mmCIF file of C-alpha atoms in Angstrom:
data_model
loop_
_atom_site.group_PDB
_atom_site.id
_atom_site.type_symbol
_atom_site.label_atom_id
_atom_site.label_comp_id
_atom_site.label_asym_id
_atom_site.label_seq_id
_atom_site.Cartn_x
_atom_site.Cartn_y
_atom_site.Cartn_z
ATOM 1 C CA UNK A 68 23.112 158.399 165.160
ATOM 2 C CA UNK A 69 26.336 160.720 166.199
ATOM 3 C CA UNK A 70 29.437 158.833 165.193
ATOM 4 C CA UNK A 71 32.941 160.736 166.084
ATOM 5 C CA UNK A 72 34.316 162.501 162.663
ATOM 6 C CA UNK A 73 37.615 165.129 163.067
ATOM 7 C CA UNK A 74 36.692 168.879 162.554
ATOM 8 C CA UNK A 75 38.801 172.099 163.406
ATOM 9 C CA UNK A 76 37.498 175.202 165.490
ATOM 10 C CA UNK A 77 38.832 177.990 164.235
ATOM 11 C CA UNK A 78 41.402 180.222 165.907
ATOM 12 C CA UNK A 79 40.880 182.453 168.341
ATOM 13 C CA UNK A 80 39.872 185.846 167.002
ATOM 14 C CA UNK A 81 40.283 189.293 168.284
ATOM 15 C CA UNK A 82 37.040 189.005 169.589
ATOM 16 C CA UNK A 83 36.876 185.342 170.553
ATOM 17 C CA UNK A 84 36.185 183.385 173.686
ATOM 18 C CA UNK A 85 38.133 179.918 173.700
ATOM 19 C CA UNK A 86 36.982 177.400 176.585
ATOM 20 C CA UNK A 87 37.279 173.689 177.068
ATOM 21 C CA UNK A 88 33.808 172.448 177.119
ATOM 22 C CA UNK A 89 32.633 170.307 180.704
ATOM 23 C CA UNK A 90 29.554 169.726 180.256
ATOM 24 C CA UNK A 91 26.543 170.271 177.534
ATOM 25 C CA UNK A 92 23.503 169.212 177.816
ATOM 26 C CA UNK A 93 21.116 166.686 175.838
ATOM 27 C CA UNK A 94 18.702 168.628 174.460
ATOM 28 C CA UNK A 95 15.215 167.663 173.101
ATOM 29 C CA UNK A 96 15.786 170.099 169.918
ATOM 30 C CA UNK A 97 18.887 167.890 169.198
ATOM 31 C CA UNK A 98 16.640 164.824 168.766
ATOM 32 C CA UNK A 99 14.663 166.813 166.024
ATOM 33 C CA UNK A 100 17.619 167.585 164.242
ATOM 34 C CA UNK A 101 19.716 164.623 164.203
ATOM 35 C CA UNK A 102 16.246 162.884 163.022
ATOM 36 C CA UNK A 103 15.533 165.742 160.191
ATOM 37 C CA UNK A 104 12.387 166.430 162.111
ATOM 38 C CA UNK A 105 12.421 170.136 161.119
ATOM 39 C CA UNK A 106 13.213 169.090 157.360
ATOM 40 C CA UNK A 107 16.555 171.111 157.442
ATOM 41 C CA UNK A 108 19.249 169.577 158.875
ATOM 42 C CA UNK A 109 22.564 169.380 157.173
ATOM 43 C CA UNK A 110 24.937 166.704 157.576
ATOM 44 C CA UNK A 111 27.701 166.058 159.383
ATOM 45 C CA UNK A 112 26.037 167.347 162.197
ATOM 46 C CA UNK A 113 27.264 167.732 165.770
ATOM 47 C CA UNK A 114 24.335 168.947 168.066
ATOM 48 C CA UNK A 115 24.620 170.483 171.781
ATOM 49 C CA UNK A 116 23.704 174.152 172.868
ATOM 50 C CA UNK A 117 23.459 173.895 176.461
ATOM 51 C CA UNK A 118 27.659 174.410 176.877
ATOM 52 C CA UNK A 119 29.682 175.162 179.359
ATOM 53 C CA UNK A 120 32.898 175.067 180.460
ATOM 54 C CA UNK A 121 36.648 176.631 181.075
ATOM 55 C CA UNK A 122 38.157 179.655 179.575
ATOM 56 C CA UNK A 123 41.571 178.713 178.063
ATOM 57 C CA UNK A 124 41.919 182.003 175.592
ATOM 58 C CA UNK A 125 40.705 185.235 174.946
ATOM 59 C CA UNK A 126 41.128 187.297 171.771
ATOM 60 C CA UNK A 127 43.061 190.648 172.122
ATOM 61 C CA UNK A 128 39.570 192.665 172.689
ATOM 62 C CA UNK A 129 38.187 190.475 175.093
ATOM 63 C CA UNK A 130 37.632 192.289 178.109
ATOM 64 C CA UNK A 131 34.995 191.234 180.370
ATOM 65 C CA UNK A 132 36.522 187.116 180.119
ATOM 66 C CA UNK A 133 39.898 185.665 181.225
ATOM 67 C CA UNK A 134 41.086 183.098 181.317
ATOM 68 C CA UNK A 135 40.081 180.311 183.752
ATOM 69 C CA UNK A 136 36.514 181.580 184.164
ATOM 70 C CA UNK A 137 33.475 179.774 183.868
ATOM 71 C CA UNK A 138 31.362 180.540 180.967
ATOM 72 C CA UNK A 139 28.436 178.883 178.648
ATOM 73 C CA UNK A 140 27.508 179.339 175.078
ATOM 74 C CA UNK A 141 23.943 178.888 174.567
ATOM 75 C CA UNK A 142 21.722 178.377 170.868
ATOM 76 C CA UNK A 143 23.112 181.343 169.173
ATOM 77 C CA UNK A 144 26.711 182.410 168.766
ATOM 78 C CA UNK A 145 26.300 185.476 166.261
ATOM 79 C CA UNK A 146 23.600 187.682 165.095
ATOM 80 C CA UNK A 147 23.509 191.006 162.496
ATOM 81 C CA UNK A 148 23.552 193.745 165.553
ATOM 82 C CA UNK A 149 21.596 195.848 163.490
ATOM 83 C CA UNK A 150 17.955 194.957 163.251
ATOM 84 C CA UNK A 151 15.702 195.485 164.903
ATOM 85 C CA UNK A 152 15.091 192.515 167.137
ATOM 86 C CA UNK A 153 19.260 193.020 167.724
ATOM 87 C CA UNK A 154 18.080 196.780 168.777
ATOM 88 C CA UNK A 155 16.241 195.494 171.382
ATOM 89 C CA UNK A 156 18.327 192.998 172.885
ATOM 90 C CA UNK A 157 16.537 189.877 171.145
ATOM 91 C CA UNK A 158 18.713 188.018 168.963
ATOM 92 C CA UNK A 159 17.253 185.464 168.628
ATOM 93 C CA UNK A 160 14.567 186.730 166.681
ATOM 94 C CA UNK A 161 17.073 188.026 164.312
ATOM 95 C CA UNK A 162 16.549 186.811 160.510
ATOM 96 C CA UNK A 163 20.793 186.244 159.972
ATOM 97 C CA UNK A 164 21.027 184.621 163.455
ATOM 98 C CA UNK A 165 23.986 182.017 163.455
ATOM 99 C CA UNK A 166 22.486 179.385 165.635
ATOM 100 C CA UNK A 167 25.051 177.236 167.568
ATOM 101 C CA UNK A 168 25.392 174.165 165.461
ATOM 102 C CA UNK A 169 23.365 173.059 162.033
ATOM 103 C CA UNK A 170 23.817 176.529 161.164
ATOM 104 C CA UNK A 171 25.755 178.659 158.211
ATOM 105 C CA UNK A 172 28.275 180.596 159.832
ATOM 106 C CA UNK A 173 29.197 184.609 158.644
ATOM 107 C CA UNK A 174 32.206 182.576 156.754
ATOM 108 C CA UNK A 175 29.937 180.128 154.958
ATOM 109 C CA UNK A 176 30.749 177.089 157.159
ATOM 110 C CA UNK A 177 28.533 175.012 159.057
ATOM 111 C CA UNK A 178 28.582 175.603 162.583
ATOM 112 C CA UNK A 179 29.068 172.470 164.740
ATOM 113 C CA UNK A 180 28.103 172.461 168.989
ATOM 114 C CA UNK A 181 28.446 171.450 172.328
ATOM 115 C CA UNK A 182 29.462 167.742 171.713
ATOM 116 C CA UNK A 183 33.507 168.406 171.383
ATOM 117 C CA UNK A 184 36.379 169.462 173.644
ATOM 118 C CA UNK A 185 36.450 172.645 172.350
ATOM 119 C CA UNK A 186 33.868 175.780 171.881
ATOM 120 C CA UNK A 187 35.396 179.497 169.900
ATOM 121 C CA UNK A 188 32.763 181.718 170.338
ATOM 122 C CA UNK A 189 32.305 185.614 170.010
ATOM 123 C CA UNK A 190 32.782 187.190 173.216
ATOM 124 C CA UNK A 191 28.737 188.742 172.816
ATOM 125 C CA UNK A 192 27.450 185.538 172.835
ATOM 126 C CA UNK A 193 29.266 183.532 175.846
ATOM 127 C CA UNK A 194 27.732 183.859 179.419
ATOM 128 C CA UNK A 195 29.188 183.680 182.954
ATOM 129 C CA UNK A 196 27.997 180.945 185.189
ATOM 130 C CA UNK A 197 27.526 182.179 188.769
ATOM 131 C CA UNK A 198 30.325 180.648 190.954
ATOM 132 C CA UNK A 199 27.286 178.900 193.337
ATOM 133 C CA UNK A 200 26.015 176.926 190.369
ATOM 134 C CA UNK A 201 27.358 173.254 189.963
ATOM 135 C CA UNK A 202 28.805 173.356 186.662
ATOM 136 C CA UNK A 203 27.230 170.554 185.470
ATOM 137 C CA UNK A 204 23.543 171.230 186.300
ATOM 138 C CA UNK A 205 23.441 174.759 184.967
ATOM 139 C CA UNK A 206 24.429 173.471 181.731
ATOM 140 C CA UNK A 207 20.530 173.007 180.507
ATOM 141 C CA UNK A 208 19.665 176.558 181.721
ATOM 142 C CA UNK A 209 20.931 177.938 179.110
ATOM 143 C CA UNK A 210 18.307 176.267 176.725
ATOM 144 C CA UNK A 211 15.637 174.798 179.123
ATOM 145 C CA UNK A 212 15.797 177.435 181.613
ATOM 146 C CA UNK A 213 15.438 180.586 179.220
ATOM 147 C CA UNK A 214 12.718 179.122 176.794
ATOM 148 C CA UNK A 215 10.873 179.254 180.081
ATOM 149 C CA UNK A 216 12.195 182.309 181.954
ATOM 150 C CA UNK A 217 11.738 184.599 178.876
ATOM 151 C CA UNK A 218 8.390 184.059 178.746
ATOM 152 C CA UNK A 219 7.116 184.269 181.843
ATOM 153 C CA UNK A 220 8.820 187.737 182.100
ATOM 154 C CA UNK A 221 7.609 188.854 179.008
ATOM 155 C CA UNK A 222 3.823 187.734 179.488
ATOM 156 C CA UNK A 223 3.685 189.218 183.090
ATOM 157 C CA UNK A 224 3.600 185.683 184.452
ATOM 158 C CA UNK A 225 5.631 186.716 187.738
ATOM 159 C CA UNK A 226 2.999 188.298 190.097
ATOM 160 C CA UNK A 227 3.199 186.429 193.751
ATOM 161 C CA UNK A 228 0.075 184.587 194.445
ATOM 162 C CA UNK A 229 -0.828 184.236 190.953
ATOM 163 C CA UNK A 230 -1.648 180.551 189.898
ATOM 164 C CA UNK A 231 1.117 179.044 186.826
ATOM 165 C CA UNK A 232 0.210 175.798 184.779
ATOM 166 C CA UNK A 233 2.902 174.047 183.883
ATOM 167 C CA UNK A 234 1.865 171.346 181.052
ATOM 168 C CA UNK A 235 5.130 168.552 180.320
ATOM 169 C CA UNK A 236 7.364 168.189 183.361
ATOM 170 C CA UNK A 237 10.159 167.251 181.023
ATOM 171 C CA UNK A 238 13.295 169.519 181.028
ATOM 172 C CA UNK A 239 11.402 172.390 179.903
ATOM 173 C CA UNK A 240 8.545 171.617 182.466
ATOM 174 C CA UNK A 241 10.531 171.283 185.607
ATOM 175 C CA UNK A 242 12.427 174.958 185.228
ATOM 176 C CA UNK A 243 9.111 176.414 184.856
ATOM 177 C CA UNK A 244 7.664 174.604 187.932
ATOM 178 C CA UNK A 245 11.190 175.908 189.745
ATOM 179 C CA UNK A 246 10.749 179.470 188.475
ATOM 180 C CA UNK A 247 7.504 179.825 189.347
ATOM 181 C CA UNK A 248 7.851 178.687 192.855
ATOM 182 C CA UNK A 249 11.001 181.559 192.833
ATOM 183 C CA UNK A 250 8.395 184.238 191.671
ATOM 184 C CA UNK A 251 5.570 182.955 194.569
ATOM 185 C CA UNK A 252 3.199 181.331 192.039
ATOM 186 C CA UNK A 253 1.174 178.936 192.695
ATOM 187 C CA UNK A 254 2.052 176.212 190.659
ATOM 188 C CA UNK A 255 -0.414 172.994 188.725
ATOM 189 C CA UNK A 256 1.783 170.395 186.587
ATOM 190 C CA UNK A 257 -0.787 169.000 184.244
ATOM 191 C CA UNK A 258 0.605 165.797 183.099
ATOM 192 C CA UNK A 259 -0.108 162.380 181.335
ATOM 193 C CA UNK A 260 1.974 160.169 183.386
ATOM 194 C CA UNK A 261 0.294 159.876 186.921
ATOM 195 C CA UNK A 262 4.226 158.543 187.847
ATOM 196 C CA UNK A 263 5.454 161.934 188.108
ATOM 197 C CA UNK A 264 3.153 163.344 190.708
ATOM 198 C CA UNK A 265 5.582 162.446 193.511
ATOM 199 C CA UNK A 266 8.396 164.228 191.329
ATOM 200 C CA UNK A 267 6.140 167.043 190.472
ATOM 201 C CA UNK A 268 4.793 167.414 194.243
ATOM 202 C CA UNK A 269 7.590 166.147 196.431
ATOM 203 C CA UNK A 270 10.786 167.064 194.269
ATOM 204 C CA UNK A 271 9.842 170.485 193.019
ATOM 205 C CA UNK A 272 7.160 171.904 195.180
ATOM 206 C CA UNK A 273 4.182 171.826 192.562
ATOM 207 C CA UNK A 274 0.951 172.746 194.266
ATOM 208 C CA UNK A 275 -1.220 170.731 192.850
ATOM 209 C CA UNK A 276 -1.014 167.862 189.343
ATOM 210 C CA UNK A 277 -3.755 167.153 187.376
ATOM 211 C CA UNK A 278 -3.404 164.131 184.679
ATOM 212 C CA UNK A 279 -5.008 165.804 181.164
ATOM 213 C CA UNK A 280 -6.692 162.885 180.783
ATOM 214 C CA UNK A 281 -8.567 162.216 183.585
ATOM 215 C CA UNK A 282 -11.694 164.397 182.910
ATOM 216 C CA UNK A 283 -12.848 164.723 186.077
ATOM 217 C CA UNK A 284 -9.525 166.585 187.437
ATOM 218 C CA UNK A 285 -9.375 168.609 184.416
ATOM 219 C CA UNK A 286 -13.231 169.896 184.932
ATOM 220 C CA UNK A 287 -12.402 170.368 188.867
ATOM 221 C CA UNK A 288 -9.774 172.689 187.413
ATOM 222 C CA UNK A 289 -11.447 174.955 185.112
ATOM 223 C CA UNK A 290 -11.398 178.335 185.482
ATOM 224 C CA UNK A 291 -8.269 177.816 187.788
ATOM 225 C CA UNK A 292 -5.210 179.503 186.022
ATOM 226 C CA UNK A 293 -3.958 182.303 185.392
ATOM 227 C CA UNK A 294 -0.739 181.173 183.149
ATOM 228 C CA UNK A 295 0.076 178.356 181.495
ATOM 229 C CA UNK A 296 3.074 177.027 179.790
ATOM 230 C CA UNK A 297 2.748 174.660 177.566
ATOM 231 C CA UNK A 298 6.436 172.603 176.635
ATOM 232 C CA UNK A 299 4.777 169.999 175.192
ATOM 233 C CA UNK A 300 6.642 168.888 171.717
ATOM 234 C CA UNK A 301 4.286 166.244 170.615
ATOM 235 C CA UNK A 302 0.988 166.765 169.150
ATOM 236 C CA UNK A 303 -2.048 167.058 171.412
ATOM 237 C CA UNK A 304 -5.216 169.085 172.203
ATOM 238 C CA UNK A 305 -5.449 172.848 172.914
ATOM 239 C CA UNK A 306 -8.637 172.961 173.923
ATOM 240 C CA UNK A 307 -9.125 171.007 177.031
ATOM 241 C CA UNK A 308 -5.713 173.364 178.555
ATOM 242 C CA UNK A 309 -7.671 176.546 177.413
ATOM 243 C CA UNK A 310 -10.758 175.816 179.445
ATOM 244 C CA UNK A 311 -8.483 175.655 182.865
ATOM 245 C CA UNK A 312 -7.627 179.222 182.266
ATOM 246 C CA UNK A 313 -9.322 181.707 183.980
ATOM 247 C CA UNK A 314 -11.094 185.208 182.255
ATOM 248 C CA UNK A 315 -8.166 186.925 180.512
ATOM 249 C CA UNK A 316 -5.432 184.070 181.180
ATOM 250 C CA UNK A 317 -2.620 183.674 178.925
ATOM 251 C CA UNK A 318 -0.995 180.521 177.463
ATOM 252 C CA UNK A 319 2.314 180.514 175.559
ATOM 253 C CA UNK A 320 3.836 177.416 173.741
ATOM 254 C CA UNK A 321 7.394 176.596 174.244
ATOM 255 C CA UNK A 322 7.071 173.577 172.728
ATOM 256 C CA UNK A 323 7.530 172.612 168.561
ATOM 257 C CA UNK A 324 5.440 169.488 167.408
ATOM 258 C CA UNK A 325 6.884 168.379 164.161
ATOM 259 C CA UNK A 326 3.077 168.870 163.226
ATOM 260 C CA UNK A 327 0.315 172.062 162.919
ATOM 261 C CA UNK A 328 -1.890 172.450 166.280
ATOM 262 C CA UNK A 329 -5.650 172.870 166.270
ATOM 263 C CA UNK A 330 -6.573 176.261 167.710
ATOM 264 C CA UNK A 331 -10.084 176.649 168.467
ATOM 265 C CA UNK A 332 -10.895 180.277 168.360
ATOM 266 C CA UNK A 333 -14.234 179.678 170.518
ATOM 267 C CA UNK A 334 -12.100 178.752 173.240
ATOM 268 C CA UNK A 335 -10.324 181.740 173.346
ATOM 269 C CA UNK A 336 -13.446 184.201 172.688
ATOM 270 C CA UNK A 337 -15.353 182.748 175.307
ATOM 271 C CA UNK A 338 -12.794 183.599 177.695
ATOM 272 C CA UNK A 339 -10.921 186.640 176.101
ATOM 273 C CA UNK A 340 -8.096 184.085 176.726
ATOM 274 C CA UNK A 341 -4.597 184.564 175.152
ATOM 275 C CA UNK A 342 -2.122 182.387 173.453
ATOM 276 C CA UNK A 343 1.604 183.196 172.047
ATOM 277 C CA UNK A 344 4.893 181.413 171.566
ATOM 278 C CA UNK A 345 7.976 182.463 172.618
ATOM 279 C CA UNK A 346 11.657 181.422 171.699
ATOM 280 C CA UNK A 347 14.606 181.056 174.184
ATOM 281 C CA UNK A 348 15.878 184.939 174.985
ATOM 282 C CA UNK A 349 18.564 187.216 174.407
ATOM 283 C CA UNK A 350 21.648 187.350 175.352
ATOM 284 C CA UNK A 351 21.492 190.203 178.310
ATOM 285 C CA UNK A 352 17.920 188.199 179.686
ATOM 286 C CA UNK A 353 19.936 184.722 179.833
ATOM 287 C CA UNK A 354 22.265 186.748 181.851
ATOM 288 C CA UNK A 355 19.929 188.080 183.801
ATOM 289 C CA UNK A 356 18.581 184.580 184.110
ATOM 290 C CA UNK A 357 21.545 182.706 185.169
ATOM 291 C CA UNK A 358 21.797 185.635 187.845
ATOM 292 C CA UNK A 359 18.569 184.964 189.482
ATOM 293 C CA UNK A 360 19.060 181.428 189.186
ATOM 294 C CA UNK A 361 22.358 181.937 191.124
ATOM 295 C CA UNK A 362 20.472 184.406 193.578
ATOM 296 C CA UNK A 363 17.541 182.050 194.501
ATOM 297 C CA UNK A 364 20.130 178.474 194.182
ATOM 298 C CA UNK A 365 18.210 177.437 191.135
ATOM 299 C CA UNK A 366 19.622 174.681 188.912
ATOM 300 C CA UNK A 367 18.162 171.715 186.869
ATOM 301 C CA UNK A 368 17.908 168.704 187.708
ATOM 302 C CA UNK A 369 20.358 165.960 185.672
ATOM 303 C CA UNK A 370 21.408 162.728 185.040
ATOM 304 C CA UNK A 371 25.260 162.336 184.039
ATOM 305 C CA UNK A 372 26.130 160.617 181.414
ATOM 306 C CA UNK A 373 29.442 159.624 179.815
ATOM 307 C CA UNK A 374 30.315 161.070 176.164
ATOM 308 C CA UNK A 375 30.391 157.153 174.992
ATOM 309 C CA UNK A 376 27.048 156.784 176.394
ATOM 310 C CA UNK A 377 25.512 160.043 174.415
ATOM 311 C CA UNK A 378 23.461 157.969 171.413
ATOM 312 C CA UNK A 379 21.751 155.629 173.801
ATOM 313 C CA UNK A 380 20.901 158.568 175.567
#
């Protein structure tokens, strides 16, 4: 349970970005930690990493932010810049990463997120928001849409005409289903709620929705994938997802059950079928995403909530 508690952002550095935070979004990851479902949260702890908001000062070496634009801060706000993840332009994969909140900071304080008035962030890590995007619904991109983005770019999940599975149309779910309409897949939501078929279909464009547990659907869908993404968090079967890929189709999970997942290596031999994971994305590829998203009118879809409202939510 958040209750309010007074803490001070730091001053603006040489190298800081200072903005007023509008909106951040609920994230599933801050249910895990404010629940110690990763066994290493520290307390106090105020979550959010899906931030955006108003520039109201720049540090004396800030030059591609002034003030008054619109910016967002997503998990990370530092990382060593000299490893070699950093090298290639993936922090996040960086063993000193600072993530946004819950984290130790390069000062040896705790860093707190999104949840405040105020964010202080190093200039590397703060992203502009494309003017066309309401403010408030590109918030979760900057969590939800690059743990799916990155992936699919980084797999070779893009090709027009190819066939995407998305498996969870949750937050994570619903920006891969939008994405992969963007890139000309076509686009399955496998799904245990038969509910969200209109959503999936009518909302977002989905090609076709199969419910996992119907095991008729799932057998007229074998073999009929060439991607999936699974964004599942909970625990549940590999298997029966592995079977609707096709010869040489690729799976990656985007998704962290608090618990191990059963990978049957059959499965994947009988197939020459592929699985990886893959963790939100850079700094210069959320930029790059935010851009497309901007290009092709992408946001997410929200519900609004007042701050008071935030631990019922």
């Amino acid at each position: 349970i958040l209750s309010p508690f007074n803490f001070t952002r730091r001053k603006t550095g040489s190298h800081d970005v200072t903005f007023k935070v509008a909106y951040c979004g609920i994230c599933h990851s801050d249910l895990h930690e404010i629940r110690n479902e990763w066994k290493y949260s520290q307390y106090p702890l105020v979550p959010g990493h899906e931030i955006v908001g108003s520039v109201v000062e720049v540090g004396s070496e800030v030059k591609k932010f002034g003030v008054g634009d619109r910016v967002g801060v997503g998990c990370m706000v530092w990382s060593c810049q000299q490893c070699d993840s950093c090298s290639k332009e993936e922090e996040q994969y960086c063993e000193k990463v600072v993530w946004t909140y819950d984290s130790m900071d390069v000062d040896g304080s705790l860093t707190f997120g999104g949840y405040s008035s105020f964010m202080v962030c190093d200039q590397r890590f703060v992203l502009k928001i494309p003017e066309n995007l309401p403010f408030d619904a590109a918030a979760p991109l900057l969590c939800a849409g690059i743990t799916v983005y990155s992936p699919m770019q980084y797999f070779q999940m893009t090709e027009a005409g190819r066939s995407l599975g998305v498996v969870g149309l949750g937050g994570l779910g619903h920006m891969a289903v939008k994405f992969g309409k963007a890139f000309g897949l076509k686009v399955t939501v496998i799904s245990t709620s038969p509910q969200k078929e209109k959503e999936a279909r009518e909302d977002l464009g989905a090609d076709h929705f199969v419910i996992s547990k119907d095991e008729k659907q799932m057998q007229a869908a074998a073999k009929s994938l060439d991607y999936i993404i699974d964004t599942v968090s909970a625990d549940h079967p590999l298997e029966p997802l592995l079977s609707l890929l096709k010869l040489n189709g690729k799976m990656v999970l985007v998704g962290i059950p608090d618990k191990p997942l059963c990978l049957p290596s059959a499965a994947l031999i009988a197939g020459r079928r592929f699985v990886g994971g893959s963790s939100i994305g850079g700094v210069k590829e959320t930029q790059e995403m935010l851009d497309f998203c901007g290009k092709h009118d992408i946001c997410c879809m929200i519900e609004k909530i007042p701050m008071d409202y935030v631990n019922t939510a």
